[in-house]
PDB file of C-alpha atoms in Angstrom:
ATOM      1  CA  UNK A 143      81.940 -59.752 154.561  1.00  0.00           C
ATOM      2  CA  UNK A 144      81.686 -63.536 154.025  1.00  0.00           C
ATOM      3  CA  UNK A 145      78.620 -65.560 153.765  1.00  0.00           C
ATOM      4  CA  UNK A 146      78.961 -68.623 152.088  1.00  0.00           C
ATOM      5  CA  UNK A 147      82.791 -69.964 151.709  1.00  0.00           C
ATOM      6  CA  UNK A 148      85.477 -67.537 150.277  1.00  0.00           C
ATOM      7  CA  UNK A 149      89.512 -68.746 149.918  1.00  0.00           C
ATOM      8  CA  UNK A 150      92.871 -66.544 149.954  1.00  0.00           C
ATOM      9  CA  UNK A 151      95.961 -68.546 148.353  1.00  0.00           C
ATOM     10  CA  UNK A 152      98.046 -65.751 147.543  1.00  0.00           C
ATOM     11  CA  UNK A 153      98.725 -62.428 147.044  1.00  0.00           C
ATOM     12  CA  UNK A 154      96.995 -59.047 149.204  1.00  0.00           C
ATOM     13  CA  UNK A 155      93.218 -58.811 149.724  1.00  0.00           C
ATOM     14  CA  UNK A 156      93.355 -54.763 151.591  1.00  0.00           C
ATOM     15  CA  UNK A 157      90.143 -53.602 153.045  1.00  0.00           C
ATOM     16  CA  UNK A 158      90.740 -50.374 153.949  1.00  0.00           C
ATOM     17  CA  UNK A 159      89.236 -48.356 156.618  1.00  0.00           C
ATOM     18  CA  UNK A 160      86.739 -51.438 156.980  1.00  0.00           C
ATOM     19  CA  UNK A 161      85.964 -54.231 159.586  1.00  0.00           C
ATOM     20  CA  UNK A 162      86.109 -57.738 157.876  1.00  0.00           C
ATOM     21  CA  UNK A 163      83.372 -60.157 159.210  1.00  0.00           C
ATOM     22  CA  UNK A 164      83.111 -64.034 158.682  1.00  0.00           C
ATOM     23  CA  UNK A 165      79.477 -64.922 158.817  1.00  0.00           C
ATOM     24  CA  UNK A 166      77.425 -61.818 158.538  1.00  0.00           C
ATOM     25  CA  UNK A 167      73.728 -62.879 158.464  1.00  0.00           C
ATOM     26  CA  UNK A 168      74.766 -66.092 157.089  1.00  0.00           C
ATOM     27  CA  UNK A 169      77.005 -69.168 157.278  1.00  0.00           C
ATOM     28  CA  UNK A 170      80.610 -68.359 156.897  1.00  0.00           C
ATOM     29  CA  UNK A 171      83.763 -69.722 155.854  1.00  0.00           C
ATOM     30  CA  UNK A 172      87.400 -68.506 155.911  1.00  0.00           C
ATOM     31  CA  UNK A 173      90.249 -70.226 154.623  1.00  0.00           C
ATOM     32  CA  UNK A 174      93.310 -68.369 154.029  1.00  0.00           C
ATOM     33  CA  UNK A 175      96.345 -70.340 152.736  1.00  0.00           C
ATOM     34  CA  UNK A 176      98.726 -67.390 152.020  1.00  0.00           C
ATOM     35  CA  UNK A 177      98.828 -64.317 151.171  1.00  0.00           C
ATOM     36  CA  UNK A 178      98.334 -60.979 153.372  1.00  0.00           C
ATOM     37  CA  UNK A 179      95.040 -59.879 154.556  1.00  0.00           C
ATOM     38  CA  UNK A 180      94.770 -56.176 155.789  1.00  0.00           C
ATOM     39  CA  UNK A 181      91.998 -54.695 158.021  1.00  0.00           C
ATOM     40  CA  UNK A 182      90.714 -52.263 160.795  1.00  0.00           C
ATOM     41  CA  UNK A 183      88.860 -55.055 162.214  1.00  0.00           C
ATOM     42  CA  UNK A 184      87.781 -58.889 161.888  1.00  0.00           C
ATOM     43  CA  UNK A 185      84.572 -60.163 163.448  1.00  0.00           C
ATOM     44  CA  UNK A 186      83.607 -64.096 163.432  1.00  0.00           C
ATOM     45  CA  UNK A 187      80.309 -64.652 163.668  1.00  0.00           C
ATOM     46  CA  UNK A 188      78.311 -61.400 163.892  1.00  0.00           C
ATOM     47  CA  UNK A 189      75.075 -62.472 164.571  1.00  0.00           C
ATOM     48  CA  UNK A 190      73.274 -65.448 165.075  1.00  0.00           C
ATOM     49  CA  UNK A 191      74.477 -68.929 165.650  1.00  0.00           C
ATOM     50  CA  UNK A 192      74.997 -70.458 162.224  1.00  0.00           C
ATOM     51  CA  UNK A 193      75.785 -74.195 161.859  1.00  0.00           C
ATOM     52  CA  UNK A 194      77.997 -75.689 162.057  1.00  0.00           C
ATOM     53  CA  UNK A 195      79.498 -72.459 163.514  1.00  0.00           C
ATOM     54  CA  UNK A 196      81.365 -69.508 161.434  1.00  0.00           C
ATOM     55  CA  UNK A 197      84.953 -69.960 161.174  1.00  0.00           C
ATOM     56  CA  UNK A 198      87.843 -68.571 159.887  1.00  0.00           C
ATOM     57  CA  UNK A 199      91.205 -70.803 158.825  1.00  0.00           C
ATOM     58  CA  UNK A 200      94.762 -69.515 158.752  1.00  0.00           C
ATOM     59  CA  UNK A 201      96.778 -72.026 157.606  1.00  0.00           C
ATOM     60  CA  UNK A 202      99.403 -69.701 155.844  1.00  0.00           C
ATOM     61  CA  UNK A 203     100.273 -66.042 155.418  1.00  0.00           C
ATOM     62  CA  UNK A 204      99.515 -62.943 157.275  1.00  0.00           C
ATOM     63  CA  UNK A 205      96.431 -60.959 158.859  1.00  0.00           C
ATOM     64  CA  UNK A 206      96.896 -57.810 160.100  1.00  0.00           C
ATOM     65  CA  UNK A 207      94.531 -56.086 162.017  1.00  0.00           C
ATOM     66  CA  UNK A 208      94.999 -52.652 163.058  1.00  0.00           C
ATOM     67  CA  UNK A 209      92.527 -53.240 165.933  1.00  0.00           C
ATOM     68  CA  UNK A 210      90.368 -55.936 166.801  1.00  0.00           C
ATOM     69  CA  UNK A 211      90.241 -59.458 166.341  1.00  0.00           C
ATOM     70  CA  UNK A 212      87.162 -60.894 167.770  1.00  0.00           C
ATOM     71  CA  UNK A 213      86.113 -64.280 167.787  1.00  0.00           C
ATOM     72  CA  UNK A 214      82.042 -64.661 168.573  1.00  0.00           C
ATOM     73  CA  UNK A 215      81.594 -60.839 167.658  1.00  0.00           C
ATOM     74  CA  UNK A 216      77.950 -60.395 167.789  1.00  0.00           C
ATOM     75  CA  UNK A 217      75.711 -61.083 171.147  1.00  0.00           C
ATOM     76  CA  UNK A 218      74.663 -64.337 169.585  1.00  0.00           C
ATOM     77  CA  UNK A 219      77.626 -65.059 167.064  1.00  0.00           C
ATOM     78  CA  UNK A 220      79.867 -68.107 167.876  1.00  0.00           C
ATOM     79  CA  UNK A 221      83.043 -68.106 165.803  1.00  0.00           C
ATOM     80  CA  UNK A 222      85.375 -70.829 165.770  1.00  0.00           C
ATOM     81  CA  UNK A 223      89.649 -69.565 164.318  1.00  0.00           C
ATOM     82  CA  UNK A 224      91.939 -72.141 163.849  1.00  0.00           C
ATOM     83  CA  UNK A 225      95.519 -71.408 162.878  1.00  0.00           C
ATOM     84  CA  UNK A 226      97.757 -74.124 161.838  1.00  0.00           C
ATOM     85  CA  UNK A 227      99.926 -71.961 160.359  1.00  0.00           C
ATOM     86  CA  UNK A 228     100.848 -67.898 159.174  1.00  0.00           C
ATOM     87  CA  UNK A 229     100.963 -65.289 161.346  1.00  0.00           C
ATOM     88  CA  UNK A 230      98.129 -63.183 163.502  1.00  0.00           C
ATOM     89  CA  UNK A 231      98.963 -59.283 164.491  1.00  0.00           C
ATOM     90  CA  UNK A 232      96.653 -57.221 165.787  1.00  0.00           C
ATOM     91  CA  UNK A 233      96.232 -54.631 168.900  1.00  0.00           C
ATOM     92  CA  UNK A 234      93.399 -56.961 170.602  1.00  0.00           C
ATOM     93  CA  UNK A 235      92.577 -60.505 170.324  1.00  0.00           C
ATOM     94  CA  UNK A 236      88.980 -61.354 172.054  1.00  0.00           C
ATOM     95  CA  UNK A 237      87.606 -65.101 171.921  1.00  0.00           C
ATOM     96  CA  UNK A 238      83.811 -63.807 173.098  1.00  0.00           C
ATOM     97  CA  UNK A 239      81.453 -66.030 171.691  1.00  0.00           C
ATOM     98  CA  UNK A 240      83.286 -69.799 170.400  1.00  0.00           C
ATOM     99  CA  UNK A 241      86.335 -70.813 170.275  1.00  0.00           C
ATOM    100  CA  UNK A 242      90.431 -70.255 168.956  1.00  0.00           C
ATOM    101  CA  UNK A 243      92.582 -73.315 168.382  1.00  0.00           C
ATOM    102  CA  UNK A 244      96.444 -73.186 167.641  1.00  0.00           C
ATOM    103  CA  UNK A 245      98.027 -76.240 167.179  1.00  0.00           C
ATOM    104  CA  UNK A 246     101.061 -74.122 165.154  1.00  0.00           C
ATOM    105  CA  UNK A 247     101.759 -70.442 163.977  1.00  0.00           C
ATOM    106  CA  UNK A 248     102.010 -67.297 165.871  1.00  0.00           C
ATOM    107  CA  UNK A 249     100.111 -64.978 167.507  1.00  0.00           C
ATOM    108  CA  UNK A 250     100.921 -61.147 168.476  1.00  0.00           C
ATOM    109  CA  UNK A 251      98.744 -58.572 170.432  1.00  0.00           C
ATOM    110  CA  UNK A 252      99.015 -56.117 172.822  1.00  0.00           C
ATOM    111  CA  UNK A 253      95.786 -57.683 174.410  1.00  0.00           C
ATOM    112  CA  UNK A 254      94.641 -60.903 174.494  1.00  0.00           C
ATOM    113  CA  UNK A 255      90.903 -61.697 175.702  1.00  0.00           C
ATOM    114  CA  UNK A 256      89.759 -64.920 176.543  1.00  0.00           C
ATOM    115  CA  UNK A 257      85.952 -64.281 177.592  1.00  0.00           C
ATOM    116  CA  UNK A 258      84.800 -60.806 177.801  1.00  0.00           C
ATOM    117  CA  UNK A 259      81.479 -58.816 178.322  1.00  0.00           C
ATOM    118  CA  UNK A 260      79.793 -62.175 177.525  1.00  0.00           C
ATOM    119  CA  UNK A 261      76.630 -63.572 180.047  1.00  0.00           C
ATOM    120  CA  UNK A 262      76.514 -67.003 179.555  1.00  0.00           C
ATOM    121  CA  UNK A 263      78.828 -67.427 176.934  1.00  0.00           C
ATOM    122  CA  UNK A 264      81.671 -69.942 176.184  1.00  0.00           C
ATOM    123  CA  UNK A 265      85.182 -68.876 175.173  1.00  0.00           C
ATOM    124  CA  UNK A 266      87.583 -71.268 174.812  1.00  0.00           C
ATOM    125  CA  UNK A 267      91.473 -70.914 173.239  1.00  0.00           C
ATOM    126  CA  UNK A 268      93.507 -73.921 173.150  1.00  0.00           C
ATOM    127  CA  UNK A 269      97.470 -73.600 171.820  1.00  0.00           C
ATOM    128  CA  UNK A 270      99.097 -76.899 171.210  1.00  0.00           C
ATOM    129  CA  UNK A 271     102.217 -75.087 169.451  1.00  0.00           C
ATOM    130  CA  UNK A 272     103.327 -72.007 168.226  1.00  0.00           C
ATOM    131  CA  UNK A 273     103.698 -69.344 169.765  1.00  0.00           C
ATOM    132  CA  UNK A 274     101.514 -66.324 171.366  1.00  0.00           C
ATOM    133  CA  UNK A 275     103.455 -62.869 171.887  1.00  0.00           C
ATOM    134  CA  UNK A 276     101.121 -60.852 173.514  1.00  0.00           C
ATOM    135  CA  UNK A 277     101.509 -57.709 176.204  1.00  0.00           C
ATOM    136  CA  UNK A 278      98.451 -58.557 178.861  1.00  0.00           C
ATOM    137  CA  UNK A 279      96.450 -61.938 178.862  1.00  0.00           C
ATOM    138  CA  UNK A 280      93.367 -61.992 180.368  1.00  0.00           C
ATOM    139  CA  UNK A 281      91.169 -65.078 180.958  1.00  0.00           C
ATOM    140  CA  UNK A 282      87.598 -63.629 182.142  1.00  0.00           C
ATOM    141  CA  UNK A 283      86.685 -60.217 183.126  1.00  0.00           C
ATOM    142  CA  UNK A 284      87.180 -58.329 186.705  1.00  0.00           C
ATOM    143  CA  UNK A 285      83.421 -58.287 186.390  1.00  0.00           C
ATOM    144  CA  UNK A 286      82.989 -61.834 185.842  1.00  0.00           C
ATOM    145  CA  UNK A 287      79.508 -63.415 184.851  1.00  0.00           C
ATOM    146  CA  UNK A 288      78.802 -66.714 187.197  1.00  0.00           C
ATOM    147  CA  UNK A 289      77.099 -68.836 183.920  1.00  0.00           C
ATOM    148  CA  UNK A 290      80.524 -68.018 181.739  1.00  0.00           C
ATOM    149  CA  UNK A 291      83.222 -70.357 181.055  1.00  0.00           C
ATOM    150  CA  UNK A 292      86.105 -68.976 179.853  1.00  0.00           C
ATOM    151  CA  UNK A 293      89.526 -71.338 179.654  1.00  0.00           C
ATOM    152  CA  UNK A 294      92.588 -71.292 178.008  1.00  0.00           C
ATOM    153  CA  UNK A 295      94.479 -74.895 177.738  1.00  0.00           C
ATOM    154  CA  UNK A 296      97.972 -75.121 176.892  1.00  0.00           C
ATOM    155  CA  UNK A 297      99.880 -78.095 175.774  1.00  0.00           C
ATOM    156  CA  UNK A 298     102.950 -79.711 173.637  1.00  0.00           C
ATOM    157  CA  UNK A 299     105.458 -77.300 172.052  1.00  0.00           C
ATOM    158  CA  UNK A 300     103.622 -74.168 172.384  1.00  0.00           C
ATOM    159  CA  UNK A 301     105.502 -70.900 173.508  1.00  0.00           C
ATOM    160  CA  UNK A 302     103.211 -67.935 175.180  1.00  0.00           C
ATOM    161  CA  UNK A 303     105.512 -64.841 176.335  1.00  0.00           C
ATOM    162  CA  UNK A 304     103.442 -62.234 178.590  1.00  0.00           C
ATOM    163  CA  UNK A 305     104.126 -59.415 180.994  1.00  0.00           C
ATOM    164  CA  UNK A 306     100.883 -59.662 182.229  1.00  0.00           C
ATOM    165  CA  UNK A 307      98.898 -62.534 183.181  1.00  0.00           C
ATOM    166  CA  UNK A 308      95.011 -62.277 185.094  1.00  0.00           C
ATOM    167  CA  UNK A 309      92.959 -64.946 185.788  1.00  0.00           C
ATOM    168  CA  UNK A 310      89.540 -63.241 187.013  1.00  0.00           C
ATOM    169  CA  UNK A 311      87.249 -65.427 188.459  1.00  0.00           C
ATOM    170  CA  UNK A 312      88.993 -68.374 190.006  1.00  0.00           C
ATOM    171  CA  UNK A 313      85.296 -70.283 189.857  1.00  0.00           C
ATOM    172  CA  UNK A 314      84.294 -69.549 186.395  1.00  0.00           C
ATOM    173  CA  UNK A 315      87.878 -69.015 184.843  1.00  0.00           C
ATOM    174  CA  UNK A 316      90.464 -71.891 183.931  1.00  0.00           C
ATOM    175  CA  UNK A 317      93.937 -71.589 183.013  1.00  0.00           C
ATOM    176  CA  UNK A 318      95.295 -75.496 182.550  1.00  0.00           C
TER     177      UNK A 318
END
């Protein structure tokens, strides 16, 4: 777990059997440049709003996560990712609680959350290039909550290939 600022430039930092979380109990910080980054899960922001929010760069490299990627993990986390560069894989990606920019890099899931079992929360993805792989992308929940905004904006070069695509709540929920 990071509090505080922590860097990866190279080579293989393995957590095994282990969730990895940015910003447990404390300001955290992120930046991988290269390098791989192996783990069962990877939580930004676990609890408590920390400012100016807990984020974690990927600017080069690889994390793999055998399940979940969740952005905004705890019920009062707010996690900010930004890729610019490297390579996300992981079974589910989840923006809960903050926000995922992608202005280059790729992405691959088999589910991709944007805004899920989150009252009054804010989850926000923008891709601006790159490219997102995923199997289903959801933006907002069947269930919906009427005080949630949940939006994904696409623009410039950037590639998303789906073969499923659900928009929830056409009120609350904004695909642009």
């Amino acid at each position: 777990s990071v509090g505080g600022v922590m860097d990866l430039i190279g080579g293989e930092l393995n957590i095994q059997n282990q969730s990895f979380y940015v910003g447990y109990g404390g300001p955290g910080l992120f930046r991988q440049q290269g390098g791989t980054l192996d783990a069962e899960s990877v939580g930004i922001s676990y609890a408590g709003t920390h400012a100016p929010v807990d984020r974690y760069e990927l600017s080069g490299g690889t994390l793999n996560i055998l399940y979940d990627l969740t952005i905004g993990y705890g019920s009062s986390g707010k996690g900010e990712f930004y890729q610019s560069g490297g390579t996300v894989q992981a079974n589910r990606y989840v923006v809960k609680h903050g926000k995922a920019v992608q202005p280059s890099g790729s992405a691959i899931a088999n589910e991709f959350w944007i805004g899920r079992n989150g009252d009054g929360s804010v989850a926000q993805m923008e891709i601006s290039g790159g490219s997102i792989d995923v199997g289903k992308l959801h933006v907002g929940e069947p269930e919906g909550y009427v005080t949630t905004i949940r939006e994904l904006k696409v623009s410039g070069p950037a590639t998303i290939t789906t073969g499923v695509l659900s928009v929830a709540n056409v009120h609350n929920d904004t695909l642009a």
